[in-house]
Tab-separated table of C-alpha atoms in Angstrom:
chain	number	residue	atom	x	y	z
A	1	UNK	CA	119.056	102.005	66.440
A	2	UNK	CA	115.764	100.853	64.875
A	3	UNK	CA	113.034	99.788	67.355
A	4	UNK	CA	112.428	96.386	65.615
A	5	UNK	CA	116.096	95.630	66.192
A	6	UNK	CA	115.865	96.631	69.832
A	7	UNK	CA	112.641	94.896	70.921
A	8	UNK	CA	110.311	92.505	69.344
A	9	UNK	CA	106.482	93.137	69.937
A	10	UNK	CA	103.626	90.968	68.852
A	11	UNK	CA	100.395	92.414	67.649
A	12	UNK	CA	97.857	92.478	70.508
A	13	UNK	CA	95.208	89.771	70.169
A	14	UNK	CA	92.258	92.158	70.870
A	15	UNK	CA	91.564	95.826	71.552
A	16	UNK	CA	91.958	95.367	75.384
A	17	UNK	CA	95.247	93.573	75.704
A	18	UNK	CA	97.774	96.249	74.772
A	19	UNK	CA	99.239	96.181	78.344
A	20	UNK	CA	100.034	92.484	78.634
A	21	UNK	CA	101.203	92.452	75.086
A	22	UNK	CA	103.819	95.360	75.827
A	23	UNK	CA	104.751	93.645	78.984
A	24	UNK	CA	105.401	90.414	77.021
A	25	UNK	CA	107.645	92.257	74.693
A	26	UNK	CA	109.680	93.591	77.682
A	27	UNK	CA	109.987	90.125	79.242
A	28	UNK	CA	111.336	88.632	76.095
A	29	UNK	CA	113.687	91.546	75.814
A	30	UNK	CA	115.149	90.593	79.209
A	31	UNK	CA	115.294	86.947	78.251
A	32	UNK	CA	112.297	85.580	79.826
A	33	UNK	CA	110.721	83.254	77.251
A	34	UNK	CA	107.068	83.078	77.973
A	35	UNK	CA	103.843	82.628	75.997
A	36	UNK	CA	101.779	85.983	75.247
A	37	UNK	CA	98.705	84.025	76.538
A	38	UNK	CA	100.279	83.262	79.898
A	39	UNK	CA	101.090	86.938	80.378
A	40	UNK	CA	97.545	87.968	79.434
A	41	UNK	CA	96.073	85.431	81.862
A	42	UNK	CA	98.394	86.465	84.727
A	43	UNK	CA	97.879	90.224	84.623
A	44	UNK	CA	94.699	91.601	86.380
A	45	UNK	CA	92.181	93.087	83.928
A	46	UNK	CA	89.098	95.010	84.597
A	47	UNK	CA	85.654	93.781	83.677
A	48	UNK	CA	85.358	94.710	80.020
A	49	UNK	CA	88.997	94.582	79.547
A	50	UNK	CA	92.097	96.821	80.104
A	51	UNK	CA	94.491	97.062	82.971
A	52	UNK	CA	96.819	99.588	84.502
A	53	UNK	CA	100.712	100.014	84.531
A	54	UNK	CA	100.865	99.118	88.253
A	55	UNK	CA	99.152	95.741	87.557
A	56	UNK	CA	101.738	95.050	84.942
A	57	UNK	CA	104.370	96.137	87.462
A	58	UNK	CA	102.969	93.695	90.079
A	59	UNK	CA	103.243	90.788	87.542
A	60	UNK	CA	106.877	91.840	86.885
A	61	UNK	CA	107.695	91.835	90.579
A	62	UNK	CA	106.152	88.511	91.190
A	63	UNK	CA	108.265	87.098	88.304
A	64	UNK	CA	111.508	88.222	90.086
A	65	UNK	CA	112.047	91.540	88.367
A	66	UNK	CA	112.472	94.931	89.841
A	67	UNK	CA	109.747	97.531	88.824
A	68	UNK	CA	109.870	101.209	88.900
A	69	UNK	CA	106.865	103.591	88.136
A	70	UNK	CA	107.235	107.165	87.278
A	71	UNK	CA	103.634	108.467	87.966
A	72	UNK	CA	101.945	111.674	86.900
A	73	UNK	CA	98.579	110.386	88.155
A	74	UNK	CA	97.184	113.117	90.361
A	75	UNK	CA	93.910	111.194	90.750
A	76	UNK	CA	95.823	108.771	92.886
A	77	UNK	CA	98.959	110.626	94.319
A	78	UNK	CA	99.234	114.014	95.814
A	79	UNK	CA	102.416	115.949	94.558
A	80	UNK	CA	103.346	116.560	98.272
A	81	UNK	CA	104.023	112.779	98.683
A	82	UNK	CA	107.217	113.062	96.627
A	83	UNK	CA	110.142	111.582	98.496
A	84	UNK	CA	108.097	109.439	100.793
A	85	UNK	CA	109.059	105.800	101.392
A	86	UNK	CA	106.832	102.760	100.541
A	87	UNK	CA	105.346	102.429	104.038
A	88	UNK	CA	104.359	106.159	104.231
A	89	UNK	CA	102.836	105.949	100.847
A	90	UNK	CA	100.917	102.724	101.691
A	91	UNK	CA	99.459	104.493	104.667
A	92	UNK	CA	98.435	107.515	102.913
A	93	UNK	CA	96.756	105.651	100.090
A	94	UNK	CA	94.830	103.747	102.859
A	95	UNK	CA	93.773	107.003	104.493
A	96	UNK	CA	92.815	108.443	101.098
A	97	UNK	CA	90.247	105.632	100.798
A	98	UNK	CA	88.315	107.098	103.711
A	99	UNK	CA	87.358	110.114	101.648
A	100	UNK	CA	87.283	108.949	97.964
A	101	UNK	CA	85.554	106.040	96.345
A	102	UNK	CA	84.791	104.467	93.087
A	103	UNK	CA	85.334	100.933	91.858
A	104	UNK	CA	88.215	101.841	89.584
A	105	UNK	CA	89.792	104.157	92.080
A	106	UNK	CA	89.568	101.590	94.903
A	107	UNK	CA	91.017	98.882	92.680
A	108	UNK	CA	93.939	101.072	91.477
A	109	UNK	CA	94.689	102.150	95.152
A	110	UNK	CA	94.834	98.494	96.180
A	111	UNK	CA	97.016	97.674	93.284
A	112	UNK	CA	99.383	100.420	94.190
A	113	UNK	CA	99.568	99.290	97.801
A	114	UNK	CA	100.417	95.730	96.600
A	115	UNK	CA	103.099	97.011	94.277
A	116	UNK	CA	104.731	98.956	97.102
A	117	UNK	CA	104.534	96.069	99.477
A	118	UNK	CA	106.353	93.886	96.846
A	119	UNK	CA	109.115	96.299	96.789
A	120	UNK	CA	108.260	98.346	93.690
A	121	UNK	CA	109.395	101.834	93.380
A	122	UNK	CA	107.161	104.934	92.609
A	123	UNK	CA	108.969	108.212	91.486
A	124	UNK	CA	107.577	111.641	91.018
A	125	UNK	CA	109.869	113.542	88.731
A	126	UNK	CA	109.243	116.221	86.069
A	127	UNK	CA	108.506	114.479	82.757
A	128	UNK	CA	111.565	115.250	80.511
A	129	UNK	CA	113.178	113.720	77.540
A	130	UNK	CA	116.131	113.280	79.696
A	131	UNK	CA	114.484	110.390	81.633
A	132	UNK	CA	114.230	108.515	78.184
A	133	UNK	CA	117.846	109.259	77.429
A	134	UNK	CA	118.909	107.832	80.961
A	135	UNK	CA	117.144	104.507	80.249
A	136	UNK	CA	118.044	104.147	76.686
A	137	UNK	CA	121.702	104.677	77.291
A	138	UNK	CA	121.487	101.603	79.662
A	139	UNK	CA	119.493	99.680	76.867
A	140	UNK	CA	116.374	99.587	78.981
A	141	UNK	CA	112.921	99.856	77.222
A	142	UNK	CA	110.122	101.894	78.774
A	143	UNK	CA	106.620	100.664	78.996
A	144	UNK	CA	104.243	103.641	79.063
A	145	UNK	CA	100.596	104.206	79.679
A	146	UNK	CA	99.364	107.139	77.678
A	147	UNK	CA	96.444	108.778	75.756
A	148	UNK	CA	96.059	106.910	72.461
A	149	UNK	CA	93.637	109.672	71.327
A	150	UNK	CA	96.205	112.296	71.717
A	151	UNK	CA	99.219	110.061	70.405
A	152	UNK	CA	97.340	109.077	67.239
A	153	UNK	CA	95.765	112.453	66.849
A	154	UNK	CA	92.557	110.428	66.110
A	155	UNK	CA	88.807	110.628	66.898
A	156	UNK	CA	87.735	109.330	70.264
A	157	UNK	CA	86.626	105.867	70.515
A	158	UNK	CA	83.891	103.515	71.846
A	159	UNK	CA	83.746	99.754	72.143
A	160	UNK	CA	81.011	97.961	70.011
A	161	UNK	CA	79.225	94.737	70.784
A	162	UNK	CA	81.986	92.646	69.337
A	163	UNK	CA	84.402	94.254	71.845
A	164	UNK	CA	86.126	96.208	69.049
A	165	UNK	CA	87.021	99.920	69.128
A	166	UNK	CA	85.333	102.233	66.744
A	167	UNK	CA	86.515	105.745	66.117
A	168	UNK	CA	83.780	108.234	66.497
A	169	UNK	CA	84.043	111.899	67.365
A	170	UNK	CA	80.535	112.093	68.785
A	171	UNK	CA	80.025	108.813	70.663
A	172	UNK	CA	83.654	108.140	71.436
A	173	UNK	CA	85.626	108.725	74.709
A	174	UNK	CA	89.310	109.329	75.138
A	175	UNK	CA	91.172	106.056	75.009
A	176	UNK	CA	94.186	104.910	76.956
A	177	UNK	CA	96.937	102.706	75.493
A	178	UNK	CA	100.162	100.925	76.377
A	179	UNK	CA	103.248	101.149	74.061
A	180	UNK	CA	107.027	100.380	74.547
A	181	UNK	CA	109.586	103.125	74.046
A	182	UNK	CA	112.862	101.867	72.731
A	183	UNK	CA	115.167	104.556	71.416
A	184	UNK	CA	115.184	108.247	70.398
A	185	UNK	CA	116.852	110.837	68.233
A	186	UNK	CA	117.070	114.521	69.069
A	187	UNK	CA	113.479	115.109	68.065
A	188	UNK	CA	111.679	111.827	68.003
A	189	UNK	CA	111.249	108.506	69.948
A	190	UNK	CA	111.067	105.087	68.589
A	191	UNK	CA	107.803	103.332	69.571
A	192	UNK	CA	106.979	99.562	69.581
A	193	UNK	CA	103.210	99.488	69.506
A	194	UNK	CA	101.061	96.335	69.922
A	195	UNK	CA	98.178	97.935	67.987
A	196	UNK	CA	99.340	97.203	64.431
A	197	UNK	CA	96.443	99.106	62.821
A	198	UNK	CA	97.375	102.267	64.559
A	199	UNK	CA	96.630	105.472	62.603
A	200	UNK	CA	100.248	106.663	62.588
A	201	UNK	CA	101.820	103.999	60.559
A	202	UNK	CA	99.821	100.867	60.197
A	203	UNK	CA	102.780	98.986	61.556
A	204	UNK	CA	104.074	97.830	64.995
A	205	UNK	CA	107.042	100.276	64.808
A	206	UNK	CA	107.281	103.917	64.087
A	207	UNK	CA	108.836	107.282	65.288
A	208	UNK	CA	106.772	109.990	66.944
A	209	UNK	CA	107.627	113.579	67.940
A	210	UNK	CA	109.026	113.868	71.440
A	211	UNK	CA	106.742	116.655	72.369
A	212	UNK	CA	103.687	114.785	71.184
A	213	UNK	CA	104.736	111.701	73.056
A	214	UNK	CA	105.489	113.719	76.324
A	215	UNK	CA	102.024	115.282	76.073
A	216	UNK	CA	100.336	111.896	75.417
A	217	UNK	CA	101.856	110.450	78.503
A	218	UNK	CA	100.574	113.327	80.698
A	219	UNK	CA	97.059	113.231	79.117
A	220	UNK	CA	97.008	109.504	80.126
A	221	UNK	CA	95.680	110.754	83.513
A	222	UNK	CA	92.182	110.713	81.765
A	223	UNK	CA	92.386	106.958	81.877
A	224	UNK	CA	94.196	106.393	85.164
A	225	UNK	CA	97.530	105.915	83.254
A	226	UNK	CA	99.970	108.911	82.787
A	227	UNK	CA	102.927	106.848	83.771
A	228	UNK	CA	106.001	105.007	82.751
A	229	UNK	CA	107.045	101.522	84.032
A	230	UNK	CA	110.630	100.296	83.942
A	231	UNK	CA	111.045	96.550	84.341
A	232	UNK	CA	114.662	95.631	85.308
A	233	UNK	CA	116.480	92.396	86.033
A	234	UNK	CA	116.877	92.161	89.883
A	235	UNK	CA	120.390	92.466	90.894
């Protein structure tokens, strides 16, 4: 199955809207006809741009979908919290704020609490290609937050005065990104990428080695990502 036959993704309008653009593609796949600008305006973004998968999940929950996040973010979640229910996670996240701080950390924590209160699921499972296959067999796309720097095998980046990303191995920092996974073979995964100018293909659709993708997701922890978001029609 070719990814462009499975899901239609638009090019992101700028360098900071990959998350809402990926979410827009998932909404349209599930039959929700909505403008990209509407999704961009409804998803919380940080000052200077960018968002988190949990904030995309909150938007999906508010629109009547179910949302499930597989998290590998050790900055926010302790491995011992696996198996706890939503109320227990909300309580531990609140207690954690007594000892840890930082604007981005605080905002991410509050977002996860909101996500859980709205009925979202957070799962802590070993990252394996079997997870991909499970959802693809059900024709469910996977929105993932990962390390663009590792996925693209590119130089690190910085944002210039025109709010555009510039590749620079000296000045640059690792960059996070959102893409939609939409199929696989034995060795590769089909990717729908909102960043059309990506160094891999220069197109919105391409295949990438499974192991590189798995590593890219885990290395998303550098930018508070390292997760996969499944948006599902509510039964």
